[in-house]
JSON list of C-alpha atoms in Angstrom, two decimals:
[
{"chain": "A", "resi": 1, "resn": "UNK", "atom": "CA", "xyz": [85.20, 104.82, 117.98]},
{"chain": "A", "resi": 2, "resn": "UNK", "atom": "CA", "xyz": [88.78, 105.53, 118.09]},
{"chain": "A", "resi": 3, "resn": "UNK", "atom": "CA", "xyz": [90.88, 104.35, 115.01]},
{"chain": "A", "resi": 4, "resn": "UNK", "atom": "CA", "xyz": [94.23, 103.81, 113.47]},
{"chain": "A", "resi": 5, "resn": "UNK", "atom": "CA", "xyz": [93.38, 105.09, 110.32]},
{"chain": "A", "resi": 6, "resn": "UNK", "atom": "CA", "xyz": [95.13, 107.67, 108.19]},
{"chain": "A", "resi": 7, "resn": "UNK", "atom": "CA", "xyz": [92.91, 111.04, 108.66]},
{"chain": "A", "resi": 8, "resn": "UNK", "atom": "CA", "xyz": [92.84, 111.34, 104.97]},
{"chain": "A", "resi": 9, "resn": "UNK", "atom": "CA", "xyz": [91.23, 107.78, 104.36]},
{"chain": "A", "resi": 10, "resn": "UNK", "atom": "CA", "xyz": [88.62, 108.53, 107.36]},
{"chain": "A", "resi": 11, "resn": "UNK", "atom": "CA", "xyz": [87.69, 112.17, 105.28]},
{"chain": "A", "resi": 12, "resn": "UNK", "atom": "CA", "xyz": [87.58, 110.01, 102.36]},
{"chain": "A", "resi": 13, "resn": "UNK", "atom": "CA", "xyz": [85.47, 107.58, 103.91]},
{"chain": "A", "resi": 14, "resn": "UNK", "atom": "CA", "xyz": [83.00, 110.05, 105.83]},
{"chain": "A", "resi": 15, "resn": "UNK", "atom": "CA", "xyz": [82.87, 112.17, 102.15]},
{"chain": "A", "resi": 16, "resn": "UNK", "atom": "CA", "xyz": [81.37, 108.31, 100.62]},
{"chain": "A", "resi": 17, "resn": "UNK", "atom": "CA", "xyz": [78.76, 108.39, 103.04]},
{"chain": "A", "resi": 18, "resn": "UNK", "atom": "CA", "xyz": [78.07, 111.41, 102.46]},
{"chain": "A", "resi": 19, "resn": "UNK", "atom": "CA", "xyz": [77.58, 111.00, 98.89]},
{"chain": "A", "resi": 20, "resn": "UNK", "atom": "CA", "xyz": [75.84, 107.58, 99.25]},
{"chain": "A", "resi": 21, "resn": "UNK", "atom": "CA", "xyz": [73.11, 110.11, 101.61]},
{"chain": "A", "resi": 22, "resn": "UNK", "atom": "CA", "xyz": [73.31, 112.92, 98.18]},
{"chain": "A", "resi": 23, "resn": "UNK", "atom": "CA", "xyz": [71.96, 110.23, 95.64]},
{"chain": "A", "resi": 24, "resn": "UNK", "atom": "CA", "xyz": [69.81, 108.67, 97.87]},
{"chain": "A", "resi": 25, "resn": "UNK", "atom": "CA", "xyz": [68.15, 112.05, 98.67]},
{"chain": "A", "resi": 26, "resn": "UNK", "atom": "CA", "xyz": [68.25, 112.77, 94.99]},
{"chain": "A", "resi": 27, "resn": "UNK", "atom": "CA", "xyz": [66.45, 109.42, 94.01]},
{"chain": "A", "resi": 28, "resn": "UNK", "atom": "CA", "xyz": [64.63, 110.05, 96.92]},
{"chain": "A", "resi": 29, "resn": "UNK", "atom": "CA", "xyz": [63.19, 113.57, 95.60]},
{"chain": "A", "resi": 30, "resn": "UNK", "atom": "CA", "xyz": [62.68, 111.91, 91.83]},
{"chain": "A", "resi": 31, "resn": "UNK", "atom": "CA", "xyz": [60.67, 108.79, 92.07]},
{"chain": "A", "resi": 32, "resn": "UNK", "atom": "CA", "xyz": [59.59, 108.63, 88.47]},
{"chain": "A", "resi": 33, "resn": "UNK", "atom": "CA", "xyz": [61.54, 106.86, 85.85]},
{"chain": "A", "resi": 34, "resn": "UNK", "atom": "CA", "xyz": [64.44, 109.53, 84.41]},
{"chain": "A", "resi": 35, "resn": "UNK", "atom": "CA", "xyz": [62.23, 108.94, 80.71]},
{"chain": "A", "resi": 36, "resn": "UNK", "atom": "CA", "xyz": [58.27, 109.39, 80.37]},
{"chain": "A", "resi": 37, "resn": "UNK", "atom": "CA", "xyz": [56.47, 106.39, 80.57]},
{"chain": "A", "resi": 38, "resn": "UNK", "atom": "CA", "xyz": [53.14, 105.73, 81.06]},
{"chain": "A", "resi": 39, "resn": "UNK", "atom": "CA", "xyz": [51.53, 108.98, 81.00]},
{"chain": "A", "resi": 40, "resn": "UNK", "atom": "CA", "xyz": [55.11, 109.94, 83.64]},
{"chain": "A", "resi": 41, "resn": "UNK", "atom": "CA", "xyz": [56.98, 113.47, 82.16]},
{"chain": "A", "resi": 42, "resn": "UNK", "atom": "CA", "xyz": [60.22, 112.14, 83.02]},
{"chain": "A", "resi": 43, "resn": "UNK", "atom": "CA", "xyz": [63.22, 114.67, 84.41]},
{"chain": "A", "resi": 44, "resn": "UNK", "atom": "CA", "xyz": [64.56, 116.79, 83.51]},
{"chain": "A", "resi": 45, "resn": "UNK", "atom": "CA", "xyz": [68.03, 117.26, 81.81]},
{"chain": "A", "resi": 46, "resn": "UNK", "atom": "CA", "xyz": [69.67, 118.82, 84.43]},
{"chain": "A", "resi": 47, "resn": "UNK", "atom": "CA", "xyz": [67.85, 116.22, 86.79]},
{"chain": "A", "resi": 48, "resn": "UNK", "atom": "CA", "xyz": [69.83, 113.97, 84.57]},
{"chain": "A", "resi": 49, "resn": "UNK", "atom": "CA", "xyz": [72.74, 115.12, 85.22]},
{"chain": "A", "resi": 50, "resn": "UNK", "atom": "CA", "xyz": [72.40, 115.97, 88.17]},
{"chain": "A", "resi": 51, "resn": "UNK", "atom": "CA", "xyz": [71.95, 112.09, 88.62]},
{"chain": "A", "resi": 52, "resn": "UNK", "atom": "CA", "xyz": [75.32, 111.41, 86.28]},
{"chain": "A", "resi": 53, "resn": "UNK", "atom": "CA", "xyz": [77.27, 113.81, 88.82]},
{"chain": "A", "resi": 54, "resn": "UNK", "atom": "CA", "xyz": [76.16, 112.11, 91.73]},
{"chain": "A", "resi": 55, "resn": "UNK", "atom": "CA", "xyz": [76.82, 108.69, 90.52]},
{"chain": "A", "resi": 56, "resn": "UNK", "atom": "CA", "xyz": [80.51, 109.46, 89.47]},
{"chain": "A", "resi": 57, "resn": "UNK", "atom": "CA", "xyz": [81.24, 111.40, 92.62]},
{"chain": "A", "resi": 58, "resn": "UNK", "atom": "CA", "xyz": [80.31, 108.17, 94.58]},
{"chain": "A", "resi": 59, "resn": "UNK", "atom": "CA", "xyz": [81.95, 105.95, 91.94]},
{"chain": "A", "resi": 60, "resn": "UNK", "atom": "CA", "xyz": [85.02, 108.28, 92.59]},
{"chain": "A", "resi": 61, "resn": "UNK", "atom": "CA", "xyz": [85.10, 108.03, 95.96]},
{"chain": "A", "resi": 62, "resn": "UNK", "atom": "CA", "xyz": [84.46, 104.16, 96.07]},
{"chain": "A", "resi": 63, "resn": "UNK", "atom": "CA", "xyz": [87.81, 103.75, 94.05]},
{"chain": "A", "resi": 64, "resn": "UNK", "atom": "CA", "xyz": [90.20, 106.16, 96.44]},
{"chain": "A", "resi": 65, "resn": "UNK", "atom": "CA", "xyz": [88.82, 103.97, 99.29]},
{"chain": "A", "resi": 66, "resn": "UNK", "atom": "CA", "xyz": [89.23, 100.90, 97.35]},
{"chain": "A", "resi": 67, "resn": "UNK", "atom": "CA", "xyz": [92.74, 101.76, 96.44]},
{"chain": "A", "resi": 68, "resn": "UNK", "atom": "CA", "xyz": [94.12, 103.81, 99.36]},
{"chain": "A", "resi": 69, "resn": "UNK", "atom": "CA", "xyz": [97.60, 103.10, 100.59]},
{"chain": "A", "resi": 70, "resn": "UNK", "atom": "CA", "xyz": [96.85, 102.42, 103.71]},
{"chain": "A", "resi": 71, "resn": "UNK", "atom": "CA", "xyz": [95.03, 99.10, 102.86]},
{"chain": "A", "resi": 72, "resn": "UNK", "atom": "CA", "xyz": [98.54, 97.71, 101.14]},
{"chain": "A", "resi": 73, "resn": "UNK", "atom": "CA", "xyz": [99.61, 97.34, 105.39]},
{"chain": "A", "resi": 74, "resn": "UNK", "atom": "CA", "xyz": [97.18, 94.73, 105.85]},
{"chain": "A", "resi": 75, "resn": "UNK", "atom": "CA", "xyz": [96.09, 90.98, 104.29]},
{"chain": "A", "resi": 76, "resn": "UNK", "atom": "CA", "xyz": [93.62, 88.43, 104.67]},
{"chain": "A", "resi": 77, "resn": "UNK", "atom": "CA", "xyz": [91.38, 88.44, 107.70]},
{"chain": "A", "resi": 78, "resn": "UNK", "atom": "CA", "xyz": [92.66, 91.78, 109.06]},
{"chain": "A", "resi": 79, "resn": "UNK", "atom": "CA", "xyz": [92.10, 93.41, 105.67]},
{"chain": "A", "resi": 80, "resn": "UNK", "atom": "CA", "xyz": [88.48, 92.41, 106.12]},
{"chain": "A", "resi": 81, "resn": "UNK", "atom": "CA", "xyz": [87.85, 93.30, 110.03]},
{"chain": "A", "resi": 82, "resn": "UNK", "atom": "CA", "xyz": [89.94, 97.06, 109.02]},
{"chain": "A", "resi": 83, "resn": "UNK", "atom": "CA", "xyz": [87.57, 97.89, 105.81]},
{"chain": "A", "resi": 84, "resn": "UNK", "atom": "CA", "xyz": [84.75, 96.85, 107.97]},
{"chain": "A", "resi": 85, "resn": "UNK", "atom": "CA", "xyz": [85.87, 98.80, 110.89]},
{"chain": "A", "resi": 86, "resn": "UNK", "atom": "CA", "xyz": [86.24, 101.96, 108.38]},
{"chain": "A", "resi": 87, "resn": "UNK", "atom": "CA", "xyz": [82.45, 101.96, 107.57]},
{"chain": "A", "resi": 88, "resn": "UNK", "atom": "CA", "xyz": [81.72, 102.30, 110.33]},
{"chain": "A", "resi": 89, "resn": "UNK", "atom": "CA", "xyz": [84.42, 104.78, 111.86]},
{"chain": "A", "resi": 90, "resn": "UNK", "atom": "CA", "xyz": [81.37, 107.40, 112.79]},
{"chain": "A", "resi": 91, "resn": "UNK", "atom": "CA", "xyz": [79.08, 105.18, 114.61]},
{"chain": "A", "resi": 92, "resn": "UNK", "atom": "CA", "xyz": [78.61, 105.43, 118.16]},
{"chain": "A", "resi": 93, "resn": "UNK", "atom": "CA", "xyz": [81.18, 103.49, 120.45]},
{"chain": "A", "resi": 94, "resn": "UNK", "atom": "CA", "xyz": [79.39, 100.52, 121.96]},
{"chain": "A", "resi": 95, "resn": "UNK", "atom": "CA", "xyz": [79.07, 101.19, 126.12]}
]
């Protein structure tokens, strides 16, 4: 899908997804609850943390989407169609 997006929102962009895929792996990997519970050991710390980091790189990266320049160039229905278009910069070109 070609786009008229800056490069460094699409890098920003491709570097959420790629987070989103980190934490769900993560969560993925660690399907008990983080504390014991009901006979469960829980994680461990650095699991914990491990979970923290991931969550504020993605809640990082969220934000310099959100609040990118670029999105200042556009209002109402086109701000909508251009965010939505942005998700979905990677995916294969309909033929």
């Amino acid at each position: 899908m070609s786009t008229d997006f800056p490069d460094d929102l699409v890098q920003l962009q491709r570097s959420l997804h790629a987070a989103t895929a980190d934490l769900k792996a993560f969560l993925d990997a660690h399907p008990e609850p983080p504390e014991p519970i009901n006979g469960t050991t829980g994680w461990t710390e650095t699991d914990k943390q491990r979970e923290r980091d991931l969550r504020a790189r993605l809640l990082d990266l969220i934000e310099q989407v959100h609040e990118h320049p670029h999105w200042d160039t556009l209002s109402g229905p086109d701000l909508v169609k251009a965010r939505m278009k942005l998700k979905h910069v990677d995916d294969p070109a309909d033929e």
